[in-house]
Amino acid sequence: RSCVEPETIPFAKYLVHRPRAFFNDLKVDPPVYTRMPGFKFQLSSLFPSNEGMSDLKLDVSDAASVAFVGQELRQKSRLDPSQADAVIAALTQEIVLIQG
């Protein structure tokens, strides 16, 4: 029977027990694949056709892009505001907890 040290589990940065203060300033990284140069999500399919949204790209490394796309999703997409926030969180963080 092998024993696995907790620090070797996936997402150990977030899931291993730490002192409470550790998480106060912890930055959750974007998913690894989104860190490739030029990577962007195409989210235009989340909008009704009458919105005329044929191109809406999310660049997770650009705070202005994240803010703009979040606003567009909340205001004009097929999603309600909490769903839009959940999509943005899931696409911009390598680990996220979404209550639904």
PDB file of C-alpha atoms in Angstrom, residues 11-28 95:
ATOM      1  CA  PHE A  11      -4.312  21.392  -7.165  1.00  0.00           C
ATOM      2  CA  ALA A  12      -2.376  20.986  -3.911  1.00  0.00           C
ATOM      3  CA  LYS A  13      -1.837  24.746  -3.886  1.00  0.00           C
ATOM      4  CA  TYR A  14      -5.557  25.102  -3.166  1.00  0.00           C
ATOM      5  CA  LEU A  15      -6.663  21.819  -1.583  1.00  0.00           C
ATOM      6  CA  VAL A  16      -3.993  20.945   0.983  1.00  0.00           C
ATOM      7  CA  HIS A  17      -4.820  22.115   4.494  1.00  0.00           C
ATOM      8  CA  ARG A  18      -3.131  25.431   5.204  1.00  0.00           C
ATOM      9  CA  PRO A  19      -3.346  28.056   7.943  1.00  0.00           C
ATOM     10  CA  ARG A  20      -6.421  30.225   7.434  1.00  0.00           C
ATOM     11  CA  ALA A  21      -4.369  33.358   6.661  1.00  0.00           C
ATOM     12  CA  PHE A  22      -2.664  31.569   3.735  1.00  0.00           C
ATOM     13  CA  PHE A  23      -5.776  32.000   1.589  1.00  0.00           C
ATOM     14  CA  ASN A  24      -6.263  35.721   2.277  1.00  0.00           C
ATOM     15  CA  ASP A  25      -3.927  36.764  -0.531  1.00  0.00           C
ATOM     16  CA  LEU A  26      -3.896  33.600  -2.637  1.00  0.00           C
ATOM     17  CA  LYS A  27      -4.249  34.292  -6.347  1.00  0.00           C
ATOM     18  CA  VAL A  28      -6.005  31.544  -8.305  1.00  0.00           C
ATOM     19  CA  ILE A  95     -10.155  25.759  -9.873  1.00  0.00           C
TER      20      ILE A  95
END
